[in-house]
C-alpha angles and dihedrals in degrees: 000000000000124000087248095054087046091060095055114097123256095234083056100051126099118243091263092054093050095051088047095053092041092052088048089050094046095051095048085046088053089057100046088052089051092053106028092103095043129084093254100159087201098055095092087060096047093054090046089054095046092045088050090055095049091048101049092044087049094227111183120250095238088059091053086049092052091050087052091051093047095053094048087050092055093045091054093052091055091045092056094047084053090057093243109159091184090060090112100062092037088057090049091064095063093068081079085064092053087044094055093039093055088042089057090042091050091046088054091049095049089046089056092056101059 
């Protein structure tokens, strides 16, 4: 998706554009979730980039929460397949990622109003 398409508001996108931007956001968010509890020095930059995309496209917050829940559900299924008995406690920690992402987004909205 081009930068000019990213600047188009989510509500103005046709269904194919919406699917593509949500696919891109989900893919980037998956990578953030995977690396969130590591010492990845590029993680803050990845979060900032994703939040900027979400902000510029005016993606609704419920859509972000849905993406988060879908990914956690996918992780849950994978951990069950792997026979991990501690998967519930592992997945609860990912709530911190969602809170962090939403806090960054709120901060961008706050800054845009001043």
